[in-house]
CSV table of C-alpha atoms in Angstrom, one decimal:
chain,number,residue,atom,x,y,z
A,29,MET,CA,-43.6,70.1,-39.5
A,30,ALA,CA,-41.2,69.0,-42.8
A,31,PRO,CA,-42.0,65.7,-44.7
A,32,VAL,CA,-39.8,62.7,-43.9
A,33,LYS,CA,-37.3,62.2,-46.5
A,34,GLU,CA,-35.8,59.2,-45.2
A,35,GLY,CA,-37.5,56.2,-46.8
A,36,VAL,CA,-39.5,58.4,-49.6
A,37,ASN,CA,-39.3,56.5,-52.7
A,38,PRO,CA,-39.1,58.0,-56.0
A,39,LYS,CA,-43.1,57.8,-56.9
A,40,GLN,CA,-44.3,59.6,-53.5
A,41,ARG,CA,-41.4,62.6,-54.2
A,42,GLN,CA,-42.6,63.0,-57.9
A,43,TYR,CA,-46.7,62.8,-56.6
A,44,GLU,CA,-45.7,65.6,-53.8
A,45,ALA,CA,-43.5,67.8,-56.3
A,46,MET,CA,-46.7,67.6,-58.6
A,47,VAL,CA,-48.9,68.8,-55.6
A,48,ARG,CA,-46.9,71.5,-54.6
A,49,ALA,CA,-46.5,72.8,-58.1
A,50,LEU,CA,-49.9,72.2,-59.3
A,51,SER,CA,-52.5,72.8,-56.9
A,52,ALA,CA,-53.1,76.2,-57.3
A,53,ASP,CA,-54.0,75.6,-61.1
A,54,LEU,CA,-56.2,72.8,-60.4
A,55,TYR,CA,-58.1,74.7,-57.6
A,56,ARG,CA,-58.5,77.8,-60.2
A,57,TYR,CA,-59.9,75.5,-62.9
A,58,ALA,CA,-61.8,73.6,-60.3
A,59,PHE,CA,-63.5,76.7,-59.3
A,60,TRP,CA,-64.3,78.0,-62.7
A,61,LEU,CA,-66.4,74.5,-63.3
A,62,SER,CA,-68.0,74.2,-60.0
A,63,ARG,CA,-68.3,77.7,-59.0
A,64,SER,CA,-68.2,76.5,-55.8
A,65,GLU,CA,-65.3,76.7,-53.4
A,66,THR,CA,-65.9,73.5,-51.5
A,67,VAL,CA,-66.7,71.3,-54.7
A,68,ALA,CA,-63.5,72.8,-56.4
A,69,GLN,CA,-61.4,71.6,-52.9
A,70,ASP,CA,-63.3,68.2,-53.5
A,71,LEU,CA,-62.4,68.2,-57.0
A,72,VAL,CA,-58.4,68.7,-56.5
A,73,GLN,CA,-58.3,66.1,-53.9
A,74,GLU,CA,-59.9,63.4,-55.9
A,75,THR,CA,-57.8,64.3,-58.8
A,76,PHE,CA,-55.2,64.0,-56.5
A,77,LEU,CA,-55.8,61.0,-55.5
A,78,ARG,CA,-57.0,59.5,-58.9
A,79,ALA,CA,-53.5,60.9,-60.1
A,80,TRP,CA,-51.4,58.9,-57.3
A,81,LYS,CA,-53.3,55.6,-58.1
A,82,ASN,CA,-52.2,55.9,-61.4
A,83,LEU,CA,-49.0,57.9,-61.0
A,84,ASP,CA,-47.5,54.8,-63.3
A,85,ALA,CA,-49.5,56.1,-66.2
A,86,LEU,CA,-47.7,59.5,-66.7
A,87,ARG,CA,-44.8,58.9,-68.5
A,88,GLU,CA,-43.7,62.3,-69.1
A,89,VAL,CA,-43.0,65.1,-66.2
A,90,ASP,CA,-44.3,67.8,-68.6
A,91,ALA,CA,-47.2,66.1,-69.2
A,92,ALA,CA,-48.5,66.2,-65.7
A,93,LYS,CA,-50.6,69.2,-65.8
A,94,PRO,CA,-53.0,68.3,-69.2
A,95,TRP,CA,-53.4,64.9,-67.3
A,96,LEU,CA,-54.8,66.3,-64.2
A,97,ILE,CA,-56.7,68.8,-65.8
A,98,THR,CA,-58.3,65.8,-67.8
A,99,ILE,CA,-58.8,64.1,-64.5
A,100,LEU,CA,-60.3,67.1,-63.1
A,101,ARG,CA,-62.3,67.3,-66.2
A,102,ARG,CA,-63.7,64.0,-65.5
A,103,GLU,CA,-64.2,64.2,-62.1
A,104,HIS,CA,-66.5,67.4,-62.4
A,105,ALA,CA,-68.4,65.5,-65.3
A,106,ARG,CA,-68.6,62.0,-62.8
A,107,LEU,CA,-70.8,65.1,-60.6
A,108,TYR,CA,-73.4,65.1,-62.7
A,109,GLU,CA,-73.8,61.7,-63.3
A,110,ARG,CA,-74.1,60.5,-60.2
A,111,LYS,CA,-75.8,63.5,-58.8
A,112,ARG,CA,-79.7,64.0,-59.4
A,113,LEU,CA,-80.4,67.1,-58.2
A,114,ASP,CA,-84.2,68.0,-57.4
A,115,LEU,CA,-85.0,71.1,-59.0
A,116,VAL,CA,-87.1,74.0,-57.3
A,117,ASP,CA,-89.0,77.1,-58.9
A,118,LEU,CA,-87.4,80.3,-57.5
A,119,ASP,CA,-89.8,83.4,-57.3
A,120,ASP,CA,-88.5,85.9,-60.0
A,121,ASN,CA,-88.8,88.7,-57.2
A,122,VAL,CA,-86.0,86.9,-55.2
A,123,THR,CA,-83.3,89.8,-54.8
A,124,GLU,CA,-79.5,88.7,-54.3
A,125,ASP,CA,-78.8,90.2,-50.5
A,126,THR,CA,-75.3,92.0,-51.8
A,127,ALA,CA,-73.7,92.0,-48.4
A,128,PHE,CA,-73.1,88.6,-49.0
A,129,ALA,CA,-71.9,88.5,-53.0
A,130,SER,CA,-68.7,87.1,-53.9
A,131,PRO,CA,-66.7,90.3,-55.4
A,132,GLU,CA,-66.7,88.1,-58.5
A,133,ARG,CA,-70.5,88.4,-59.0
A,134,SER,CA,-69.6,92.1,-59.1
A,135,GLY,CA,-68.0,94.6,-61.6
A,136,ASP,CA,-65.9,93.8,-64.3
A,137,ALA,CA,-64.9,90.4,-63.1
A,138,ALA,CA,-68.7,89.5,-63.0
A,139,GLN,CA,-69.5,91.0,-66.4
A,140,VAL,CA,-66.3,88.6,-67.9
A,141,ARG,CA,-67.5,86.1,-66.5
A,142,GLU,CA,-70.8,86.3,-68.0
A,143,ALA,CA,-69.9,86.7,-71.2
A,144,MET,CA,-67.4,83.5,-70.7
A,145,LEU,CA,-70.7,81.5,-69.7
A,146,LYS,CA,-72.1,82.6,-73.2
A,147,LEU,CA,-69.6,81.2,-75.1
A,148,PRO,CA,-70.1,77.6,-76.4
A,149,ASP,CA,-68.3,74.9,-74.5
A,150,LYS,CA,-65.8,74.3,-77.4
A,151,TYR,CA,-65.0,77.9,-76.9
A,152,ARG,CA,-65.3,78.3,-73.4
A,153,ASP,CA,-63.5,75.3,-72.3
A,154,PRO,CA,-59.9,75.9,-74.0
A,155,LEU,CA,-60.2,79.7,-72.8
A,156,ALA,CA,-60.8,78.9,-69.6
A,157,MET,CA,-57.7,76.4,-69.0
A,158,GLN,CA,-55.5,78.6,-70.6
A,159,VAL,CA,-56.7,81.8,-68.8
A,160,LEU,CA,-56.9,80.1,-65.6
A,161,GLY,CA,-55.1,77.0,-65.5
A,162,GLY,CA,-52.1,78.6,-67.8
A,163,MET,CA,-51.8,76.0,-70.1
A,164,THR,CA,-50.4,76.4,-73.2
A,165,CYS,CA,-51.9,75.4,-76.4
A,166,GLU,CA,-50.0,72.0,-76.7
A,167,GLU,CA,-51.2,71.2,-73.2
A,168,ILE,CA,-54.9,71.9,-73.8
A,169,ALA,CA,-54.7,70.2,-77.2
A,170,GLU,CA,-53.5,67.3,-75.4
A,171,SER,CA,-55.8,67.5,-72.5
A,172,THR,CA,-58.8,67.6,-75.0
A,173,GLY,CA,-57.2,64.9,-77.7
A,174,GLN,CA,-56.9,67.7,-80.3
A,175,GLN,CA,-54.7,69.2,-82.5
A,176,PRO,CA,-52.9,72.3,-81.3
A,177,GLY,CA,-53.8,74.2,-84.4
A,178,ALA,CA,-57.6,73.1,-83.7
A,179,VAL,CA,-56.8,74.7,-80.2
A,180,MET,CA,-55.0,77.9,-81.4
A,181,THR,CA,-58.4,78.4,-83.9
A,182,GLN,CA,-60.7,77.9,-80.6
A,183,LEU,CA,-59.0,80.2,-78.8
A,184,PHE,CA,-58.7,82.8,-81.0
A,185,ARG,CA,-62.6,82.5,-81.6
A,186,ALA,CA,-63.5,82.4,-78.5
A,187,ARG,CA,-61.5,85.8,-77.6
A,188,GLN,CA,-63.2,87.4,-80.9
A,189,ARG,CA,-67.1,86.2,-79.3
A,190,LEU,CA,-65.8,87.2,-76.0
A,191,LYS,CA,-64.7,90.6,-77.6
A,192,ALA,CA,-67.7,91.0,-79.4
A,193,LEU,CA,-69.9,90.4,-75.9
A,194,LEU,CA,-68.0,93.0,-74.3
A,195,GLY,CA,-68.0,95.7,-76.9
A,196,GLY,CA,-71.2,95.1,-77.5
A,197,ARG,CA,-72.4,95.9,-73.3
A,198,ALA,CA,-69.2,98.6,-73.8
A,199,ALA,CA,-70.6,100.4,-77.0
A,200,ALA,CA,-74.0,99.8,-75.6
A,201,GLU,CA,-72.8,101.7,-72.2
A,202,GLY,CA,-70.8,104.2,-74.0
A,203,GLY,CA,-74.2,105.8,-75.7
A,204,ARG,CA,-76.0,106.2,-72.7
A,205,LYS,CA,-73.5,108.4,-71.3
């Protein structure tokens, strides 16, 4: 069913266009942060809910993506403020059932993800925003409250560290062959 066009105010049109244009990017970034489809979906919904409530705070349409990413990051942080997880000791001998493992947990994607998780937050977060969120350096800078030059430096260093982490593994494997 097509949305009703009559009586829709410009604010609602702007919001609907923003949701259509940015929901996929937000979901990818939320999934990266949470590593859970359902949590990522919830984060995106909460992000858009807060965005709707505060849409008047968005002064420039071009700033929508960094603004939404900032809201999403804060929503993700709130999950851990509210929630106290029970810790459970896992047996070291538990093996993962490969029949139910997701594709991203094996192969090259798993190696890249594992290497990215080893990066310090100050490098990992901007790299994830750029690669998964498709954000520019300027958008990342606006979202994180930094200067674009600082973001470019962090991205460069993140890539260098990632290359070293992955290159070290590839060199070790190449030596065994």
